[in-house]
Amino acid sequence: MPQVRIIAKNFMDMVASLPTMKLDKLYTNPFICQAILRSLPPLAKKYVLEMLYIDGPVSAKMLEEWVLTDGSSKHRVAVDRLIQLRIFSETVDRKKESSYKLNTTFQINLRKHLTDREVLPREPMPPNIVARLSSSEELEAYALGQWECFLLQLINSTQAEKPTNFSSSMMKIFQRGLLSQRDKEAPRLTESGFQFLLMDTNAQLWYIIREYISNSEERDIDSADLISFLLELSFHITGEAYNMNTLTEIERHMIKDLADLGLVKLQQGRKESWFIPTKLATNLSVSLTDSSSRKQGFVVVETNFRMYAYSTSKLHCEILRLFSRVEYQLPNLIVGAITKESLYNAFENGITAEQIISFLQQNAHPRVAERIPTVPENVTDQIRLWESDLNRVEMTPAHFYDEFPSRDVFEAACDFAREWSGLLWEDSKKMRMVVKAEIHMQMREFLRGQK
C-alpha cells in the first residue's frame, strides 16, 4: 500500500526556500527580522545577538569557542540553520579556514528594531469606536469553531453545522492533494486527505498555510509579500481590533481567507470594519514544535477494543469514523469500537496503523493519558497485525489465457511471457496461464502470429 507523507513545514522552512532577492526584500522589514530571530534555535539566537554589532566576519574557530565541548552537535545545527536562512554567509580563505558574517540587511534592520522599538503600521482601534470585543474564551471558541467547520467541509460539505462560503483560494488548497474529483462525480478524499485529518491541529495549520503560500503566484501575489504580512500579523495583540482600512487591497483579500481558517475574526461596525487576531495568528512565527502544546484529550480505548470519546464535536465523530465503527452518539459522548472491517477500510484509504495509534495516543483522555501505555498494548499490536495481514496480498492487474490450440503454442506463449518478465502463473496440464496486464498487447500480437 503506498503511503503519502504530508510534511508540515513551519514558516522558517518556507523562508529558507525563497530566492535571495525575495529574502533580502523580507529582511528590510524589522518585524520580519524579529520574527525570524525568535524562531531560531537557542544557540543560533546567541550567535546572532553576539555578532549583531560586529561588522566584520567571525572565524569558525572563534565561534566554536563560544560553545562547550559537549555542544558540538547543537552548534552544527545552529550554524546550518543560519546558513539556510542566509542570515550567515560563509567564506573560506586561502588556508581553507571558514568564517561567518551576518547578512547586512538583516543586521541593520534587527539593530533598528531592538534600539528604536519600531511600532506596527497599525494601532488597535479605540474602544469607543468598536463594539464589545470578544473575551479570550469566546475568541478561542470562535477560532476552534472555524477550524472545525473548515475540516468538516473537507470531509463532506453537507456535514458542516453551518453554511460555509469558503473562498476559491481555500478550495484550491483542498484540491491540491487533499481532494480528487472526476467528471460528474462528487469530490473524494485522497490518501493524503485521510492522513491530513489525523494530524495534529498545528501540523494541519502549517500544511494549509504552506499550500496557501505555494499557490500564491497563481493568484498574482508575491509569496514574499504574503509571508511578510503573515509574520507581521503574529506581532499583533490577540483579541484587539485593527482597522481594515490600514490594509492594502491584497491584504484585504488575504485577511478574508485567514478568517475562513479562524486566524482572525472579522467584524463590521456602522462606519468602520476591523479584524481581531486569534491565537492561531499570533503564534504563526513560533516553530511547529514550540506551538504544539499538549491539548486536552478525549478518547479512552479499552482492552476489548471498545472506544469512548468524551466530546461534543461533530468533527471528532467524523474523524473517528475514518478508522472505527461509531455505534451511537450522545450529546457529550461517542461510543464505538475498533474492528477489523473498520481498520481495513482505513488502510484501503491510505491511513497507516502507526497514524491511527499515534492519533489515539495524542488524544487520550486525561484519565488515561498518564498511564503507560495510554492505549492497551493488545489493541495497538492487533492494529499492526491487521495491517500486516492486509499487506500480505499484493494486487497485480493481469489477464487469464486458456483454450490454446496446441501444447506447442502454449509452451511458446509461456516462454514469451517469461522473456518479458510477465508470467505470473501456469498450469501445464490444462494449458492455462496468467500474465501481467502490462504485456497483454505484446502477448496478443505474439499469439496472432502463432496461428
PDB file of C-alpha atoms in Angstrom, residues 162-416:
ATOM      1  CA  LYS A 162     -23.457  25.984   9.464  1.00  0.00           C
ATOM      2  CA  PRO A 163     -23.430  27.270   5.885  1.00  0.00           C
ATOM      3  CA  THR A 164     -19.900  27.696   4.575  1.00  0.00           C
ATOM      4  CA  ASN A 165     -18.706  30.064   1.920  1.00  0.00           C
ATOM      5  CA  PHE A 166     -15.026  29.352   1.556  1.00  0.00           C
ATOM      6  CA  SER A 167     -13.103  31.389  -0.967  1.00  0.00           C
ATOM      7  CA  SER A 168     -11.788  29.922  -4.207  1.00  0.00           C
ATOM      8  CA  SER A 169      -8.273  30.206  -2.733  1.00  0.00           C
ATOM      9  CA  MET A 170      -9.210  27.877   0.120  1.00  0.00           C
ATOM     10  CA  MET A 171     -10.996  25.427  -2.176  1.00  0.00           C
ATOM     11  CA  LYS A 172      -7.899  25.249  -4.404  1.00  0.00           C
ATOM     12  CA  ILE A 173      -5.916  24.176  -1.348  1.00  0.00           C
ATOM     13  CA  PHE A 174      -8.376  21.301  -0.875  1.00  0.00           C
ATOM     14  CA  GLN A 175      -7.875  20.296  -4.480  1.00  0.00           C
ATOM     15  CA  ARG A 176      -4.062  20.337  -4.255  1.00  0.00           C
ATOM     16  CA  GLY A 177      -3.671  16.787  -2.979  1.00  0.00           C
ATOM     17  CA  LEU A 178      -6.404  16.511  -0.316  1.00  0.00           C
ATOM     18  CA  LEU A 179      -9.388  16.078  -2.655  1.00  0.00           C
ATOM     19  CA  SER A 180      -9.778  14.473  -6.048  1.00  0.00           C
ATOM     20  CA  GLN A 181     -12.717  14.798  -8.424  1.00  0.00           C
ATOM     21  CA  ARG A 182     -13.605  13.003 -11.629  1.00  0.00           C
ATOM     22  CA  ASP A 183     -16.073  14.130 -14.247  1.00  0.00           C
ATOM     23  CA  LYS A 184     -19.643  14.328 -12.924  1.00  0.00           C
ATOM     24  CA  GLU A 185     -18.601  12.789  -9.597  1.00  0.00           C
ATOM     25  CA  ALA A 186     -18.555  14.315  -6.122  1.00  0.00           C
ATOM     26  CA  PRO A 187     -15.108  15.193  -4.702  1.00  0.00           C
ATOM     27  CA  ARG A 188     -13.418  12.416  -2.734  1.00  0.00           C
ATOM     28  CA  LEU A 189     -10.697  12.463  -0.111  1.00  0.00           C
ATOM     29  CA  THR A 190      -7.319  11.276  -1.348  1.00  0.00           C
ATOM     30  CA  GLU A 191      -4.902   9.218   0.755  1.00  0.00           C
ATOM     31  CA  SER A 192      -3.201  12.470   1.743  1.00  0.00           C
ATOM     32  CA  GLY A 193      -6.602  13.881   2.709  1.00  0.00           C
ATOM     33  CA  PHE A 194      -7.362  10.984   5.058  1.00  0.00           C
ATOM     34  CA  GLN A 195      -3.899  11.242   6.607  1.00  0.00           C
ATOM     35  CA  PHE A 196      -4.277  15.021   6.957  1.00  0.00           C
ATOM     36  CA  LEU A 197      -7.367  14.609   9.144  1.00  0.00           C
ATOM     37  CA  LEU A 198      -5.434  12.526  11.684  1.00  0.00           C
ATOM     38  CA  MET A 199      -2.626  15.072  12.005  1.00  0.00           C
ATOM     39  CA  ASP A 200      -2.202  17.365  14.996  1.00  0.00           C
ATOM     40  CA  THR A 201      -4.056  20.695  14.665  1.00  0.00           C
ATOM     41  CA  ASN A 202      -0.825  22.702  14.496  1.00  0.00           C
ATOM     42  CA  ALA A 203       0.570  20.397  11.818  1.00  0.00           C
ATOM     43  CA  GLN A 204      -2.681  20.775   9.840  1.00  0.00           C
ATOM     44  CA  LEU A 205      -2.454  24.555  10.077  1.00  0.00           C
ATOM     45  CA  TRP A 206       1.149  24.618   8.862  1.00  0.00           C
ATOM     46  CA  TYR A 207       0.230  22.382   5.935  1.00  0.00           C
ATOM     47  CA  ILE A 208      -2.652  24.653   4.876  1.00  0.00           C
ATOM     48  CA  ILE A 209      -0.547  27.812   5.258  1.00  0.00           C
ATOM     49  CA  ARG A 210       2.277  26.232   3.244  1.00  0.00           C
ATOM     50  CA  GLU A 211      -0.112  25.296   0.421  1.00  0.00           C
ATOM     51  CA  TYR A 212      -1.724  28.750   0.563  1.00  0.00           C
ATOM     52  CA  ILE A 213       1.684  30.360   0.099  1.00  0.00           C
ATOM     53  CA  SER A 214       2.760  27.836  -2.550  1.00  0.00           C
ATOM     54  CA  ASN A 215      -0.112  28.734  -4.898  1.00  0.00           C
ATOM     55  CA  SER A 216       0.079  32.480  -4.240  1.00  0.00           C
ATOM     56  CA  GLU A 217       1.848  33.033  -7.572  1.00  0.00           C
ATOM     57  CA  GLU A 218      -1.229  31.634  -9.343  1.00  0.00           C
ATOM     58  CA  ARG A 219      -3.239  34.465  -7.757  1.00  0.00           C
ATOM     59  CA  ASP A 220      -0.660  37.077  -8.870  1.00  0.00           C
ATOM     60  CA  ILE A 221       0.510  37.560  -5.269  1.00  0.00           C
ATOM     61  CA  ASP A 222       4.200  37.658  -4.427  1.00  0.00           C
ATOM     62  CA  SER A 223       4.932  34.859  -1.940  1.00  0.00           C
ATOM     63  CA  ALA A 224       7.411  37.140  -0.134  1.00  0.00           C
ATOM     64  CA  ASP A 225       4.653  39.739   0.412  1.00  0.00           C
ATOM     65  CA  LEU A 226       2.362  37.033   1.739  1.00  0.00           C
ATOM     66  CA  ILE A 227       4.951  35.656   4.168  1.00  0.00           C
ATOM     67  CA  SER A 228       5.809  39.198   5.241  1.00  0.00           C
ATOM     68  CA  PHE A 229       2.179  40.013   6.085  1.00  0.00           C
ATOM     69  CA  LEU A 230       1.624  36.727   7.928  1.00  0.00           C
ATOM     70  CA  LEU A 231       4.750  37.180  10.041  1.00  0.00           C
ATOM     71  CA  GLU A 232       3.842  40.795  10.753  1.00  0.00           C
ATOM     72  CA  LEU A 233       0.371  39.607  11.793  1.00  0.00           C
ATOM     73  CA  SER A 234       1.999  37.481  14.508  1.00  0.00           C
ATOM     74  CA  PHE A 235       3.097  40.698  16.284  1.00  0.00           C
ATOM     75  CA  HIS A 236      -0.481  41.910  16.712  1.00  0.00           C
ATOM     76  CA  ILE A 237      -2.195  41.556  20.079  1.00  0.00           C
ATOM     77  CA  THR A 238      -4.656  38.685  20.442  1.00  0.00           C
ATOM     78  CA  GLY A 239      -8.193  39.978  20.943  1.00  0.00           C
ATOM     79  CA  GLU A 240      -7.513  43.590  19.882  1.00  0.00           C
ATOM     80  CA  ALA A 241      -9.385  45.207  16.957  1.00  0.00           C
ATOM     81  CA  TYR A 242      -7.428  46.602  13.977  1.00  0.00           C
ATOM     82  CA  ASN A 243      -8.887  48.824  11.281  1.00  0.00           C
ATOM     83  CA  MET A 244      -9.365  47.158   7.881  1.00  0.00           C
ATOM     84  CA  ASN A 245      -8.619  50.480   6.181  1.00  0.00           C
ATOM     85  CA  THR A 246      -4.955  50.125   7.167  1.00  0.00           C
ATOM     86  CA  LEU A 247      -4.640  47.084   4.872  1.00  0.00           C
ATOM     87  CA  THR A 248      -3.747  47.103   1.195  1.00  0.00           C
ATOM     88  CA  GLU A 249      -6.130  45.619  -1.362  1.00  0.00           C
ATOM     89  CA  ILE A 250      -4.143  42.365  -1.489  1.00  0.00           C
ATOM     90  CA  GLU A 251      -4.001  42.145   2.315  1.00  0.00           C
ATOM     91  CA  ARG A 252      -7.795  42.583   2.498  1.00  0.00           C
ATOM     92  CA  HIS A 253      -8.279  39.537   0.266  1.00  0.00           C
ATOM     93  CA  MET A 254      -5.772  37.615   2.375  1.00  0.00           C
ATOM     94  CA  ILE A 255      -7.430  38.552   5.667  1.00  0.00           C
ATOM     95  CA  LYS A 256     -10.742  37.126   4.412  1.00  0.00           C
ATOM     96  CA  ASP A 257      -9.028  33.830   3.586  1.00  0.00           C
ATOM     97  CA  LEU A 258      -7.416  33.794   7.028  1.00  0.00           C
ATOM     98  CA  ALA A 259     -10.840  34.357   8.598  1.00  0.00           C
ATOM     99  CA  ASP A 260     -12.002  31.092   6.956  1.00  0.00           C
ATOM    100  CA  LEU A 261      -9.281  29.310   8.920  1.00  0.00           C
ATOM    101  CA  GLY A 262     -10.071  31.051  12.214  1.00  0.00           C
ATOM    102  CA  LEU A 263      -6.820  33.031  12.317  1.00  0.00           C
ATOM    103  CA  VAL A 264      -8.753  36.298  12.520  1.00  0.00           C
ATOM    104  CA  LYS A 265     -12.315  37.353  13.247  1.00  0.00           C
ATOM    105  CA  LEU A 266     -13.922  39.986  11.031  1.00  0.00           C
ATOM    106  CA  GLN A 267     -16.478  42.467  12.380  1.00  0.00           C
ATOM    107  CA  GLN A 268     -18.419  45.328  10.821  1.00  0.00           C
ATOM    108  CA  GLY A 269     -19.486  48.496  12.636  1.00  0.00           C
ATOM    109  CA  ARG A 270     -21.654  51.378  11.460  1.00  0.00           C
ATOM    110  CA  LYS A 271     -18.815  53.133   9.677  1.00  0.00           C
ATOM    111  CA  GLU A 272     -15.693  51.053  10.224  1.00  0.00           C
ATOM    112  CA  SER A 273     -14.768  47.398   9.822  1.00  0.00           C
ATOM    113  CA  TRP A 274     -11.998  45.634  11.710  1.00  0.00           C
ATOM    114  CA  PHE A 275     -10.231  42.318  12.219  1.00  0.00           C
ATOM    115  CA  ILE A 276      -9.342  40.634  15.507  1.00  0.00           C
ATOM    116  CA  PRO A 277      -6.344  38.233  15.563  1.00  0.00           C
ATOM    117  CA  THR A 278      -6.773  34.912  17.390  1.00  0.00           C
ATOM    118  CA  LYS A 279      -4.028  32.824  18.991  1.00  0.00           C
ATOM    119  CA  LEU A 280      -3.652  30.918  15.728  1.00  0.00           C
ATOM    120  CA  ALA A 281      -2.447  34.132  14.076  1.00  0.00           C
ATOM    121  CA  THR A 282      -0.219  35.425  16.860  1.00  0.00           C
ATOM    122  CA  ASN A 283       1.570  32.041  17.105  1.00  0.00           C
ATOM    123  CA  LEU A 284       2.416  31.910  13.400  1.00  0.00           C
ATOM    124  CA  SER A 285       6.074  32.844  13.811  1.00  0.00           C
ATOM    125  CA  VAL A 286       6.604  30.234  16.524  1.00  0.00           C
ATOM    126  CA  SER A 287       8.090  26.959  15.349  1.00  0.00           C
ATOM    127  CA  LEU A 288       5.848  23.932  14.941  1.00  0.00           C
ATOM    128  CA  THR A 289       7.344  22.067  17.880  1.00  0.00           C
ATOM    129  CA  ASP A 290       7.148  25.101  20.181  1.00  0.00           C
ATOM    130  CA  SER A 291       3.459  25.660  19.400  1.00  0.00           C
ATOM    131  CA  SER A 292       2.428  22.016  19.745  1.00  0.00           C
ATOM    132  CA  SER A 293       1.483  22.140  23.388  1.00  0.00           C
ATOM    133  CA  ARG A 294      -0.357  19.230  24.967  1.00  0.00           C
ATOM    134  CA  LYS A 295      -4.068  19.588  24.332  1.00  0.00           C
ATOM    135  CA  GLN A 296      -6.963  18.131  26.282  1.00  0.00           C
ATOM    136  CA  GLY A 297      -7.579  14.575  25.102  1.00  0.00           C
ATOM    137  CA  PHE A 298     -10.968  12.919  24.824  1.00  0.00           C
ATOM    138  CA  VAL A 299     -10.527   9.242  23.818  1.00  0.00           C
ATOM    139  CA  VAL A 300     -10.500   6.139  26.055  1.00  0.00           C
ATOM    140  CA  VAL A 301      -9.705   2.775  24.451  1.00  0.00           C
ATOM    141  CA  GLU A 302     -10.345  -0.438  26.405  1.00  0.00           C
ATOM    142  CA  THR A 303      -8.679  -3.827  26.074  1.00  0.00           C
ATOM    143  CA  ASN A 304     -11.836  -5.234  24.439  1.00  0.00           C
ATOM    144  CA  PHE A 305     -11.425  -2.698  21.571  1.00  0.00           C
ATOM    145  CA  ARG A 306     -14.336  -0.597  22.816  1.00  0.00           C
ATOM    146  CA  MET A 307     -13.784   3.142  22.441  1.00  0.00           C
ATOM    147  CA  TYR A 308     -15.355   6.039  24.345  1.00  0.00           C
ATOM    148  CA  ALA A 309     -14.824   9.617  23.171  1.00  0.00           C
ATOM    149  CA  TYR A 310     -15.937  12.348  25.586  1.00  0.00           C
ATOM    150  CA  SER A 311     -16.645  15.127  23.095  1.00  0.00           C
ATOM    151  CA  THR A 312     -19.478  17.281  21.756  1.00  0.00           C
ATOM    152  CA  SER A 313     -17.647  17.907  18.478  1.00  0.00           C
ATOM    153  CA  LYS A 314     -19.166  16.596  15.271  1.00  0.00           C
ATOM    154  CA  LEU A 315     -15.703  16.784  13.715  1.00  0.00           C
ATOM    155  CA  HIS A 316     -14.318  14.358  16.312  1.00  0.00           C
ATOM    156  CA  CYS A 317     -17.102  11.938  15.476  1.00  0.00           C
ATOM    157  CA  GLU A 318     -16.373  12.111  11.741  1.00  0.00           C
ATOM    158  CA  ILE A 319     -12.636  11.607  12.301  1.00  0.00           C
ATOM    159  CA  LEU A 320     -13.270   8.553  14.479  1.00  0.00           C
ATOM    160  CA  ARG A 321     -15.423   7.110  11.687  1.00  0.00           C
ATOM    161  CA  LEU A 322     -12.304   7.039   9.498  1.00  0.00           C
ATOM    162  CA  PHE A 323     -10.936   4.009  11.376  1.00  0.00           C
ATOM    163  CA  SER A 324     -13.619   2.772  13.806  1.00  0.00           C
ATOM    164  CA  ARG A 325     -17.290   1.778  13.903  1.00  0.00           C
ATOM    165  CA  VAL A 326     -19.272   4.519  15.655  1.00  0.00           C
ATOM    166  CA  GLU A 327     -22.271   2.859  17.311  1.00  0.00           C
ATOM    167  CA  TYR A 328     -24.086   5.821  18.824  1.00  0.00           C
ATOM    168  CA  GLN A 329     -23.503   9.443  19.830  1.00  0.00           C
ATOM    169  CA  LEU A 330     -24.862  11.154  22.927  1.00  0.00           C
ATOM    170  CA  PRO A 331     -24.668  14.941  23.481  1.00  0.00           C
ATOM    171  CA  ASN A 332     -21.221  14.618  25.075  1.00  0.00           C
ATOM    172  CA  LEU A 333     -20.180  11.017  24.407  1.00  0.00           C
ATOM    173  CA  ILE A 334     -19.303   8.998  21.306  1.00  0.00           C
ATOM    174  CA  VAL A 335     -19.307   5.217  21.701  1.00  0.00           C
ATOM    175  CA  GLY A 336     -17.719   2.942  19.153  1.00  0.00           C
ATOM    176  CA  ALA A 337     -15.405   0.011  18.529  1.00  0.00           C
ATOM    177  CA  ILE A 338     -12.217  -0.642  16.609  1.00  0.00           C
ATOM    178  CA  THR A 339     -12.974  -3.568  14.319  1.00  0.00           C
ATOM    179  CA  LYS A 340     -11.114  -5.472  11.627  1.00  0.00           C
ATOM    180  CA  GLU A 341     -13.548  -4.194   8.989  1.00  0.00           C
ATOM    181  CA  SER A 342     -13.266  -0.544  10.054  1.00  0.00           C
ATOM    182  CA  LEU A 343      -9.468  -0.744  10.059  1.00  0.00           C
ATOM    183  CA  TYR A 344      -9.346  -2.443   6.644  1.00  0.00           C
ATOM    184  CA  ASN A 345     -11.427   0.422   5.291  1.00  0.00           C
ATOM    185  CA  ALA A 346      -8.953   2.908   6.814  1.00  0.00           C
ATOM    186  CA  PHE A 347      -5.952   1.039   5.386  1.00  0.00           C
ATOM    187  CA  GLU A 348      -7.524   0.993   1.925  1.00  0.00           C
ATOM    188  CA  ASN A 349      -7.939   4.780   2.152  1.00  0.00           C
ATOM    189  CA  GLY A 350      -4.216   5.194   2.798  1.00  0.00           C
ATOM    190  CA  ILE A 351      -4.237   5.587   6.593  1.00  0.00           C
ATOM    191  CA  THR A 352      -1.500   3.584   8.306  1.00  0.00           C
ATOM    192  CA  ALA A 353      -1.582   1.663  11.591  1.00  0.00           C
ATOM    193  CA  GLU A 354       1.027   3.979  13.114  1.00  0.00           C
ATOM    194  CA  GLN A 355      -1.043   7.069  12.256  1.00  0.00           C
ATOM    195  CA  ILE A 356      -4.109   5.573  13.960  1.00  0.00           C
ATOM    196  CA  ILE A 357      -2.130   4.573  17.050  1.00  0.00           C
ATOM    197  CA  SER A 358      -0.468   7.997  17.202  1.00  0.00           C
ATOM    198  CA  PHE A 359      -3.881   9.710  16.984  1.00  0.00           C
ATOM    199  CA  LEU A 360      -5.273   7.603  19.847  1.00  0.00           C
ATOM    200  CA  GLN A 361      -2.197   8.295  21.988  1.00  0.00           C
ATOM    201  CA  GLN A 362      -2.122  12.057  21.318  1.00  0.00           C
ATOM    202  CA  ASN A 363      -5.848  12.393  22.043  1.00  0.00           C
ATOM    203  CA  ALA A 364      -6.003  10.143  25.095  1.00  0.00           C
ATOM    204  CA  HIS A 365      -8.395  11.314  27.817  1.00  0.00           C
ATOM    205  CA  PRO A 366      -6.645  12.848  30.888  1.00  0.00           C
ATOM    206  CA  ARG A 367      -7.767   9.854  32.971  1.00  0.00           C
ATOM    207  CA  VAL A 368      -5.658   7.510  30.843  1.00  0.00           C
ATOM    208  CA  ALA A 369      -3.080   9.956  29.410  1.00  0.00           C
ATOM    209  CA  GLU A 370      -0.698   9.389  32.338  1.00  0.00           C
ATOM    210  CA  ARG A 371      -0.804   5.609  32.004  1.00  0.00           C
ATOM    211  CA  ILE A 372       1.939   3.688  30.254  1.00  0.00           C
ATOM    212  CA  PRO A 373       0.808   2.734  27.691  1.00  0.00           C
ATOM    213  CA  THR A 374      -2.094   5.134  27.122  1.00  0.00           C
ATOM    214  CA  VAL A 375      -3.616   2.702  24.593  1.00  0.00           C
ATOM    215  CA  PRO A 376      -3.689  -1.003  25.636  1.00  0.00           C
ATOM    216  CA  GLU A 377      -0.853  -2.994  24.078  1.00  0.00           C
ATOM    217  CA  ASN A 378      -3.135  -5.757  22.824  1.00  0.00           C
ATOM    218  CA  VAL A 379      -5.069  -3.127  20.831  1.00  0.00           C
ATOM    219  CA  THR A 380      -2.005  -1.491  19.277  1.00  0.00           C
ATOM    220  CA  ASP A 381      -0.447  -4.892  18.484  1.00  0.00           C
ATOM    221  CA  GLN A 382      -3.653  -6.089  16.824  1.00  0.00           C
ATOM    222  CA  ILE A 383      -3.935  -2.907  14.730  1.00  0.00           C
ATOM    223  CA  ARG A 384      -0.413  -3.526  13.431  1.00  0.00           C
ATOM    224  CA  LEU A 385      -1.157  -7.218  12.792  1.00  0.00           C
ATOM    225  CA  TRP A 386      -4.295  -6.444  10.798  1.00  0.00           C
ATOM    226  CA  GLU A 387      -2.313  -4.011   8.680  1.00  0.00           C
ATOM    227  CA  SER A 388       0.419  -6.593   8.043  1.00  0.00           C
ATOM    228  CA  ASP A 389      -2.243  -9.196   7.132  1.00  0.00           C
ATOM    229  CA  LEU A 390      -3.656  -6.844   4.535  1.00  0.00           C
ATOM    230  CA  ASN A 391      -0.210  -6.169   3.105  1.00  0.00           C
ATOM    231  CA  ARG A 392       0.468  -9.871   2.584  1.00  0.00           C
ATOM    232  CA  VAL A 393      -1.674  -9.861  -0.552  1.00  0.00           C
ATOM    233  CA  GLU A 394      -0.366  -7.842  -3.467  1.00  0.00           C
ATOM    234  CA  MET A 395      -2.818  -6.901  -6.214  1.00  0.00           C
ATOM    235  CA  THR A 396      -1.435  -7.115  -9.764  1.00  0.00           C
ATOM    236  CA  PRO A 397      -3.596  -6.393 -12.848  1.00  0.00           C
ATOM    237  CA  ALA A 398      -3.438  -9.495 -15.045  1.00  0.00           C
ATOM    238  CA  HIS A 399      -5.021 -11.442 -17.935  1.00  0.00           C
ATOM    239  CA  PHE A 400      -6.031 -15.125 -17.982  1.00  0.00           C
ATOM    240  CA  TYR A 401      -5.382 -17.270 -21.092  1.00  0.00           C
ATOM    241  CA  ASP A 402      -6.759 -20.761 -21.860  1.00  0.00           C
ATOM    242  CA  GLU A 403      -8.035 -22.912 -24.777  1.00  0.00           C
ATOM    243  CA  PHE A 404      -4.694 -22.939 -26.584  1.00  0.00           C
ATOM    244  CA  PRO A 405      -4.872 -24.753 -29.983  1.00  0.00           C
ATOM    245  CA  SER A 406      -1.860 -26.950 -29.161  1.00  0.00           C
ATOM    246  CA  ARG A 407       0.728 -27.628 -26.486  1.00  0.00           C
ATOM    247  CA  ASP A 408       3.460 -26.145 -28.672  1.00  0.00           C
ATOM    248  CA  VAL A 409       1.615 -22.824 -28.817  1.00  0.00           C
ATOM    249  CA  PHE A 410       1.025 -22.922 -25.047  1.00  0.00           C
ATOM    250  CA  GLU A 411       4.706 -23.582 -24.270  1.00  0.00           C
ATOM    251  CA  ALA A 412       5.837 -20.900 -26.739  1.00  0.00           C
ATOM    252  CA  ALA A 413       3.441 -18.422 -25.076  1.00  0.00           C
ATOM    253  CA  CYS A 414       4.878 -19.282 -21.629  1.00  0.00           C
ATOM    254  CA  ASP A 415       8.418 -18.751 -22.902  1.00  0.00           C
ATOM    255  CA  PHE A 416       7.402 -15.425 -24.441  1.00  0.00           C
TER     256      PHE A 416
END
